[in-house]
Coordinates of C-alpha atoms and ligand atoms in Angstrom, one line a residue:
M27 CA 35.0 24.3 -82.6
S28 CA 37.6 22.7 -84.9
D29 CA 40.1 21.9 -82.2
E30 CA 37.3 20.7 -80.0
V31 CA 36.1 18.2 -82.6
I32 CA 39.6 16.8 -83.1
G33 CA 40.1 16.3 -79.3
L34 CA 36.7 14.7 -78.9
L35 CA 37.4 12.3 -81.8
Q36 CA 40.8 11.4 -80.3
Q37 CA 39.1 10.7 -77.0
L38 CA 36.4 8.5 -78.6
I39 CA 39.1 6.5 -80.4
R40 CA 41.0 6.1 -77.1
N41 CA 37.9 4.8 -75.3
A42 CA 38.3 1.7 -77.5
C43 CA 34.7 0.7 -77.4
V44 CA 35.4 -2.5 -79.3
N45 CA 32.4 -4.5 -80.1
D46 CA 33.3 -8.1 -80.9
G47 CA 29.7 -9.2 -80.9
T48 CA 29.7 -10.6 -77.3
P49 CA 27.3 -8.8 -74.8
A50 CA 30.2 -7.9 -72.4
S51 CA 32.3 -6.2 -75.1
G52 CA 31.8 -2.6 -76.3
Q53 CA 31.4 -0.9 -72.9
E54 CA 30.1 2.2 -74.7
I55 CA 29.4 3.7 -71.2
R56 CA 33.0 5.2 -71.5
S57 CA 32.1 7.2 -74.5
V58 CA 28.7 8.2 -73.0
E59 CA 30.8 9.7 -70.1
T60 CA 33.1 11.5 -72.6
L61 CA 30.2 13.0 -74.5
A62 CA 28.4 14.0 -71.3
D63 CA 31.5 15.8 -70.1
Y64 CA 31.9 17.5 -73.4
L65 CA 28.3 18.6 -73.7
G66 CA 28.1 19.6 -70.1
V67 CA 24.6 18.3 -69.7
G68 CA 23.6 14.9 -68.5
P69 CA 21.7 12.7 -71.0
Q70 CA 18.9 10.1 -70.8
V71 CA 20.9 6.9 -70.6
V72 CA 19.6 3.6 -71.7
E73 CA 21.7 0.6 -70.7
P74 CA 20.1 -2.7 -71.7
A75 CA 23.1 -4.7 -70.6
P76 CA 25.9 -3.6 -68.1
G77 CA 28.1 -1.0 -69.8
R78 CA 26.2 -1.1 -73.1
A79 CA 24.9 2.4 -72.7
S80 CA 23.3 4.7 -75.3
A81 CA 22.6 8.4 -74.5
V82 CA 20.0 10.8 -75.8
W83 CA 19.9 14.5 -75.5
R84 CA 16.8 16.4 -76.8
V85 CA 16.4 20.2 -77.4
P86 CA 12.7 21.0 -77.7
G87 CA 11.6 23.0 -80.7
T88 CA 9.4 26.1 -80.7
D89 CA 6.6 24.6 -82.8
P90 CA 5.1 21.3 -81.6
K91 CA 4.0 20.6 -85.2
A92 CA 7.4 21.0 -86.8
P93 CA 9.4 17.8 -87.6
T94 CA 12.1 16.4 -85.3
L95 CA 15.7 16.1 -86.6
M96 CA 18.0 13.6 -85.0
L97 CA 21.8 13.4 -85.3
M98 CA 22.9 9.8 -84.5
G99 CA 26.4 8.5 -84.1
H100 CA 27.5 5.1 -82.9
T101 CA 30.2 4.9 -80.3
D102 CA 31.3 1.3 -80.8
V103 CA 34.0 0.1 -83.3
V104 CA 35.0 -3.2 -84.8
P105 CA 38.0 -5.2 -83.5
V106 CA 41.5 -4.8 -85.1
D107 CA 44.1 -7.1 -86.4
L108 CA 47.1 -5.5 -84.6
E109 CA 49.7 -6.9 -87.0
G110 CA 48.2 -4.9 -89.9
W111 CA 48.5 -1.5 -88.2
S112 CA 51.5 0.8 -88.4
R113 CA 50.2 2.8 -85.4
D114 CA 48.3 2.1 -82.2
P115 CA 44.7 1.7 -83.4
F116 CA 43.5 3.0 -80.0
G117 CA 46.1 5.8 -79.6
G118 CA 44.1 8.5 -81.4
D119 CA 47.5 9.7 -82.8
L120 CA 47.6 13.0 -84.6
S121 CA 50.3 12.7 -87.3
D122 CA 50.8 14.3 -90.8
G123 CA 47.4 15.9 -90.6
F124 CA 45.6 12.7 -89.9
V125 CA 43.8 11.3 -86.8
W126 CA 44.6 7.6 -86.7
G127 CA 42.6 4.9 -85.1
R128 CA 39.8 2.4 -85.2
G129 CA 36.6 4.3 -85.8
A130 CA 38.2 7.3 -87.5
V131 CA 35.9 6.9 -90.5
D132 CA 33.3 4.4 -89.0
M133 CA 32.0 6.5 -87.6
L134 CA 33.6 8.4 -84.6
N135 CA 34.4 11.2 -87.0
L136 CA 30.7 11.8 -87.5
T137 CA 29.8 11.1 -83.8
A138 CA 32.3 13.8 -82.7
A139 CA 31.3 16.2 -85.5
M140 CA 27.6 15.8 -84.6
A141 CA 28.2 16.5 -80.9
C142 CA 30.0 19.7 -81.8
V143 CA 27.2 20.8 -84.1
F144 CA 24.6 19.9 -81.4
K145 CA 26.3 21.6 -78.4
P146 CA 25.4 25.2 -79.0
Y147 CA 21.7 24.3 -79.3
L148 CA 21.9 22.3 -76.1
R149 CA 23.6 25.1 -74.3
G150 CA 21.3 27.8 -75.6
D151 CA 24.0 29.5 -77.5
R152 CA 21.9 29.1 -80.6
P153 CA 18.2 29.6 -80.8
P154 CA 16.0 26.4 -80.8
L155 CA 14.8 25.1 -84.1
P156 CA 11.1 24.9 -85.0
G157 CA 11.1 21.2 -84.3
D158 CA 13.1 19.2 -81.7
L159 CA 16.8 18.6 -82.3
V160 CA 18.1 15.3 -80.8
Y161 CA 21.5 13.9 -80.4
L162 CA 21.8 10.1 -79.9
A163 CA 25.1 8.4 -79.1
V164 CA 24.2 4.8 -79.7
A165 CA 25.8 1.5 -78.7
D166 CA 26.1 -1.8 -80.5
E167 CA 25.8 -0.7 -84.1
E168 CA 28.6 -3.1 -85.1
A169 CA 26.7 -6.2 -83.8
A170 CA 23.3 -5.5 -85.4
G171 CA 22.0 -3.0 -82.8
G172 CA 20.1 -5.3 -80.5
L173 CA 21.7 -3.5 -77.5
G174 CA 21.5 -0.1 -79.2
A175 CA 19.3 1.4 -81.9
G176 CA 17.2 -1.8 -82.3
H177 CA 16.4 -1.8 -78.6
L178 CA 15.8 2.0 -78.5
V179 CA 13.4 2.0 -81.5
D180 CA 11.5 -1.0 -80.3
E181 CA 11.4 -0.3 -76.5
R182 CA 12.1 3.4 -76.0
W183 CA 10.6 5.2 -79.0
D184 CA 9.4 7.8 -76.4
L185 CA 13.1 8.8 -76.2
V186 CA 14.3 8.5 -79.8
A187 CA 11.2 9.5 -81.8
C188 CA 12.1 11.6 -84.8
D189 CA 11.1 12.3 -88.4
Y190 CA 14.4 13.0 -90.0
L191 CA 17.8 11.5 -89.2
L192 CA 21.4 12.2 -90.1
T193 CA 23.7 9.2 -89.5
E194 CA 26.4 7.2 -91.3
I195 CA 28.1 6.9 -93.5
A196 CA 29.9 9.8 -95.0
F197 CA 31.4 9.0 -98.4
P198 CA 34.2 11.1 -100.0
A199 CA 33.4 12.8 -103.2
L200 CA 33.7 11.1 -106.6
Q201 CA 35.1 12.7 -109.7
G202 CA 32.2 13.3 -112.0
A203 CA 31.9 14.4 -115.7
D204 CA 31.6 18.1 -114.6
G205 CA 33.6 18.2 -111.4
P206 CA 33.2 16.5 -108.0
V207 CA 30.0 14.5 -107.2
Y208 CA 29.0 14.2 -103.5
P209 CA 27.4 10.9 -102.5
V210 CA 24.7 10.9 -99.9
A211 CA 23.9 7.5 -98.4
T212 CA 20.1 7.3 -98.8
G213 CA 19.7 3.5 -98.7
E214 CA 21.4 0.2 -97.9
K215 CA 21.4 -3.3 -99.0
G216 CA 19.7 -6.0 -97.0
P217 CA 21.6 -8.8 -95.3
Y218 CA 20.4 -12.3 -95.9
W219 CA 23.0 -14.3 -93.9
T220 CA 22.8 -17.9 -94.6
R221 CA 24.2 -21.1 -93.1
L222 CA 24.9 -24.1 -95.4
E223 CA 25.1 -27.5 -93.7
V224 CA 26.2 -30.9 -95.1
R225 CA 26.1 -34.2 -93.4
G226 CA 28.4 -37.1 -94.4
T227 CA 29.3 -40.5 -93.0
P228 CA 32.3 -41.0 -90.6
R229 CA 34.8 -43.7 -91.2
H230 CA 38.6 -44.1 -90.8
G231 CA 40.5 -41.4 -92.6
S232 CA 42.9 -44.0 -94.1
L233 CA 40.0 -45.4 -96.2
P234 CA 38.8 -42.4 -98.3
Y235 CA 37.9 -44.3 -101.4
G236 CA 34.2 -43.9 -102.0
A237 CA 33.7 -42.1 -98.7
D238 CA 30.9 -39.6 -98.1
N239 CA 33.0 -36.7 -96.9
A240 CA 31.0 -33.7 -95.8
A241 CA 34.0 -31.4 -96.1
V242 CA 34.5 -32.2 -99.7
T243 CA 30.9 -31.9 -100.6
L244 CA 30.6 -28.5 -98.8
A245 CA 33.9 -27.3 -100.4
K246 CA 32.5 -27.9 -103.9
A247 CA 29.2 -26.2 -103.0
I248 CA 31.0 -23.2 -101.7
A249 CA 33.3 -22.9 -104.7
D250 CA 30.3 -23.1 -107.0
V251 CA 28.4 -20.5 -105.0
A252 CA 31.3 -18.1 -104.9
Q253 CA 32.0 -18.3 -108.6
A254 CA 28.5 -18.3 -110.0
P255 CA 27.2 -15.0 -111.6
T256 CA 24.7 -13.5 -109.2
P257 CA 21.4 -11.7 -110.1
V258 CA 21.7 -8.1 -111.2
V259 CA 19.5 -5.1 -110.2
I260 CA 20.1 -1.7 -111.7
T261 CA 18.6 0.7 -109.1
P262 CA 17.6 4.3 -110.0
E263 CA 20.4 5.5 -107.6
W264 CA 23.0 3.6 -109.6
E265 CA 21.7 4.8 -112.9
R266 CA 21.8 8.4 -111.7
L267 CA 25.3 8.0 -110.2
C268 CA 26.5 6.5 -113.6
G269 CA 25.1 9.6 -115.3
E270 CA 26.7 12.0 -112.9
L271 CA 30.1 10.2 -113.3
G272 CA 29.8 10.1 -117.1
L273 CA 30.2 6.3 -117.1
P274 CA 29.5 4.5 -120.4
P275 CA 25.9 3.2 -120.7
E276 CA 27.1 -0.4 -120.2
F277 CA 27.5 0.3 -116.5
S278 CA 23.7 0.6 -116.1
D279 CA 22.8 -2.2 -118.5
P280 CA 22.1 -5.5 -116.8
E281 CA 23.7 -7.3 -119.7
G282 CA 26.8 -5.2 -119.9
V283 CA 27.6 -4.3 -116.3
D284 CA 29.9 -7.2 -115.5
A285 CA 32.2 -6.5 -118.4
A286 CA 32.1 -2.7 -117.6
I287 CA 33.1 -3.3 -114.0
E288 CA 36.2 -5.2 -115.2
T289 CA 37.4 -2.0 -116.9
L290 CA 37.6 -0.1 -113.5
D291 CA 41.2 0.4 -112.3
D292 CA 40.6 0.9 -108.6
P293 CA 39.8 -2.6 -107.1
M294 CA 37.7 -1.1 -104.2
V295 CA 35.7 1.1 -106.6
A296 CA 35.1 -2.0 -108.7
A297 CA 34.0 -4.0 -105.6
Y298 CA 31.6 -1.1 -104.8
A299 CA 30.2 -1.0 -108.3
H300 CA 29.7 -4.7 -108.3
A301 CA 28.0 -4.7 -104.9
V302 CA 25.5 -2.0 -105.7
T303 CA 24.4 -3.8 -108.9
H304 CA 24.4 -7.5 -107.7
L305 CA 23.3 -9.8 -105.1
T306 CA 26.7 -10.4 -103.3
V307 CA 27.7 -13.8 -101.8
S308 CA 30.7 -14.1 -99.6
P309 CA 31.4 -17.4 -97.8
N310 CA 33.3 -16.2 -94.7
V311 CA 33.3 -19.0 -92.2
I312 CA 33.8 -22.7 -93.0
E313 CA 34.0 -25.5 -90.4
A314 CA 34.2 -29.2 -90.9
G315 CA 35.3 -32.4 -89.3
V316 CA 36.7 -33.2 -85.9
K317 CA 40.0 -34.9 -86.4
A318 CA 42.6 -35.6 -89.1
N319 CA 42.0 -39.4 -89.2
I320 CA 38.2 -39.3 -89.3
V321 CA 36.3 -38.7 -92.6
A322 CA 34.3 -35.5 -92.0
D323 CA 30.7 -36.3 -91.2
R324 CA 29.6 -32.7 -90.8
A325 CA 30.5 -29.4 -92.5
E326 CA 29.0 -26.0 -92.3
A327 CA 29.6 -22.6 -93.9
Q328 CA 28.3 -19.1 -93.0
I329 CA 27.7 -16.9 -96.0
D330 CA 27.3 -13.2 -96.0
I331 CA 24.7 -12.5 -98.7
R332 CA 23.5 -8.9 -99.4
A333 CA 20.4 -8.1 -101.4
L334 CA 19.3 -5.1 -103.4
P335 CA 15.7 -3.8 -103.6
G336 CA 13.4 -6.4 -105.2
Q337 CA 15.6 -9.3 -104.0
D338 CA 14.5 -11.4 -101.1
R339 CA 14.9 -14.9 -99.5
G340 CA 13.3 -16.5 -102.6
T341 CA 15.9 -14.8 -104.8
V342 CA 18.7 -16.0 -102.5
D343 CA 17.6 -19.6 -102.2
A344 CA 16.9 -19.9 -106.0
F345 CA 20.4 -18.5 -106.7
L346 CA 22.1 -20.9 -104.2
R347 CA 20.3 -24.0 -105.5
K348 CA 21.0 -23.1 -109.1
A349 CA 24.7 -22.3 -108.4
M350 CA 25.2 -25.6 -106.5
G351 CA 23.7 -27.7 -109.2
E352 CA 23.4 -31.4 -108.3
T353 CA 25.3 -30.8 -105.0
A354 CA 22.2 -28.8 -103.8
D355 CA 20.5 -32.1 -102.9
R356 CA 23.2 -32.7 -100.3
V357 CA 23.1 -29.2 -98.8
E358 CA 20.7 -27.8 -96.2
I359 CA 20.1 -24.1 -96.5
H360 CA 19.4 -22.3 -93.2
P361 CA 18.4 -18.6 -93.2
V362 CA 20.2 -16.8 -90.4
A363 CA 19.0 -13.2 -90.9
D364 CA 16.6 -11.9 -93.5
H365 CA 16.4 -8.1 -93.8
P366 CA 15.3 -6.4 -97.0
A367 CA 17.1 -3.5 -98.6
N368 CA 15.8 -0.1 -97.5
S369 CA 16.0 3.5 -98.6
S370 CA 14.7 7.0 -98.1
P371 CA 13.3 9.4 -100.7
I372 CA 15.2 12.6 -101.7
D373 CA 12.2 14.9 -102.3
T374 CA 12.4 16.1 -98.7
P375 CA 13.3 19.2 -96.8
L376 CA 16.4 17.4 -95.3
W377 CA 17.7 16.8 -98.8
E378 CA 17.2 20.5 -99.6
A379 CA 19.2 21.4 -96.4
V380 CA 22.0 19.0 -97.3
V381 CA 22.3 20.4 -100.9
S382 CA 22.2 24.0 -99.6
S383 CA 25.0 23.4 -97.1
L384 CA 26.9 21.5 -99.8
E385 CA 26.6 24.6 -102.0
D386 CA 27.8 26.9 -99.2
H387 CA 30.9 24.7 -98.7
T388 CA 31.8 23.6 -102.2
G389 CA 29.9 25.8 -104.6
S390 CA 28.3 22.6 -106.0
R391 CA 24.8 21.2 -105.7
H392 CA 25.9 17.9 -107.1
A393 CA 24.7 15.6 -104.3
V394 CA 23.7 12.1 -105.5
P395 CA 21.8 9.4 -103.6
V396 CA 23.9 6.3 -103.2
T397 CA 23.3 2.8 -101.7
M398 CA 25.4 1.6 -98.9
T399 CA 26.6 -2.0 -99.2
A400 CA 26.8 -2.5 -95.4
T401 CA 23.9 -2.3 -92.9
T402 CA 23.5 0.6 -90.5
D403 CA 21.2 1.6 -87.6
A404 CA 19.3 3.7 -90.2
R405 CA 17.2 0.7 -91.1
F406 CA 15.5 0.6 -87.7
F407 CA 14.4 4.2 -88.2
R408 CA 13.4 3.8 -91.8
R409 CA 11.1 1.0 -90.8
R410 CA 9.3 3.7 -88.7
G411 CA 9.0 6.0 -91.7
V412 CA 12.0 8.2 -90.7
V413 CA 13.9 9.8 -93.6
A414 CA 17.6 8.9 -93.0
Y415 CA 20.7 10.0 -94.8
G416 CA 24.5 9.6 -94.2
V417 CA 26.7 12.5 -95.4
G418 CA 29.8 14.4 -94.6
L419 CA 32.6 16.2 -96.4
Y420 CA 36.3 15.1 -96.9
D421 CA 39.3 16.8 -98.3
D422 CA 41.1 15.3 -101.3
R423 CA 43.5 13.3 -99.0
M424 CA 40.9 10.5 -98.7
P425 CA 39.9 9.2 -102.2
F426 CA 36.8 7.0 -102.4
G427 CA 38.7 3.7 -102.9
E428 CA 41.0 4.3 -100.0
F429 CA 38.1 5.2 -97.8
L430 CA 36.4 2.0 -98.6
A431 CA 39.6 0.0 -97.8
A432 CA 40.0 1.8 -94.5
F433 CA 36.4 0.8 -93.5
H434 CA 36.8 -2.0 -91.0
G435 CA 40.4 -2.3 -92.4
N436 CA 43.9 -1.6 -91.3
D437 CA 45.4 1.8 -90.7
E438 CA 41.9 3.5 -90.5
R439 CA 42.5 7.3 -90.3
V440 CA 40.8 10.5 -91.3
S441 CA 42.4 13.9 -92.1
V442 CA 42.0 16.7 -89.6
E443 CA 40.7 18.9 -92.4
S444 CA 38.0 16.4 -93.3
V445 CA 36.7 16.3 -89.8
R446 CA 36.6 20.1 -89.7
L447 CA 34.9 20.2 -93.1
T448 CA 32.3 17.6 -92.0
T449 CA 31.6 19.5 -88.8
S450 CA 31.1 22.8 -90.6
F451 CA 29.1 21.1 -93.3
L452 CA 26.7 19.4 -90.8
A453 CA 26.3 22.7 -88.8
G454 CA 25.3 24.2 -92.1
V455 CA 22.8 21.4 -92.7
V456 CA 21.1 22.1 -89.4
D457 CA 21.2 25.8 -90.1
H458 CA 19.4 25.3 -93.4
W459 CA 17.1 22.8 -91.8
A460 CA 15.8 25.5 -89.4
R461 CA 14.6 27.4 -92.5
V462 CA 13.2 24.6 -94.7
C463 CA 11.8 22.1 -92.2
R464 CA 8.0 21.8 -92.5
Ligands
ZN23 ZN1 29.4 2.4 -88.7

């Protein structure tokens, strides 16, 4: 099984299903074919746009009343900046014990591991579970899922219906007060993407004195928004993680958390700690003006805003207006996407199966629920009441901070041992699931 999973991961990377957000990109049909070849059984294919294929395989359970478990992996990946890579991002190279390539940790490692775990059930080499077991290879996760999970949940629930779901993302372990702590992604922040727009008055660029320059007004608004302190929420998940990690109490104190985060050495760990305790605001696209000799009469910015539980559009707009101060009168705020944060409970049989497999593999039952800062396809299923987790296992060659940096970053890679561990761990979860599901 272990060599199979590595070969499959390499092939999924080489398929280069790069999703740049345009409907013609992705072409996940290539990875559907790879997976169908590997599994040896044809899937139900759903292809809402040419080449944008998702594939479902379902193994019926023995008890129609038992809950259905789905394993879901996306097959698309985000684009790369070639200059930042020291290897071919779509070569799937195996070197120094790592598989290199775009998607190695997001999330082709899991997509491949789940296929390997699923195959013996599909082929009848393992007895069926009480409930159905489903494997879904899904397109378009990296562009909000409209041609993938969003479409399937809305239009083809008959194919993807489930009660429990394992999907992304698998975090590496953290060093806790009494040994390693294993994060399980049980929830995610909600995107509240926002467009800011400013209108000015055009005139000749040689006469700037007293001009109404939209670029200048927007630049001030953006700088104010990016520097202002954002609202804090201390979630139960964060409080529990702080306890497990033995962090000082300031980390879970709304008044002390900002100063506490400054004491963290690893910049990516600090960014994570900040993101799971704050509304985050990242102005990522700014456009203004038309020509160097015309005072800019229009400027706009796209801001990636992410909310915690309890924060909504009202929180976002109030924050923006306060941060911009007097400039706010000049700025139109346009909501682009409003999605609340979501999460799954942990008093479930799937959590029990996860912890039991963790104990088999590590001797520890120290699983902790954590919040993802990014959005995943899990949200479509949670909206339908499905319990969804993201979990895997890594060796110690992928520390937490490095993992976060590789995510959509340069030189994305995963150790061979981590992929093997994750495969064995997930197989164990399904094994335990067969005993505890009810
Ligand atoms: Zn992903």
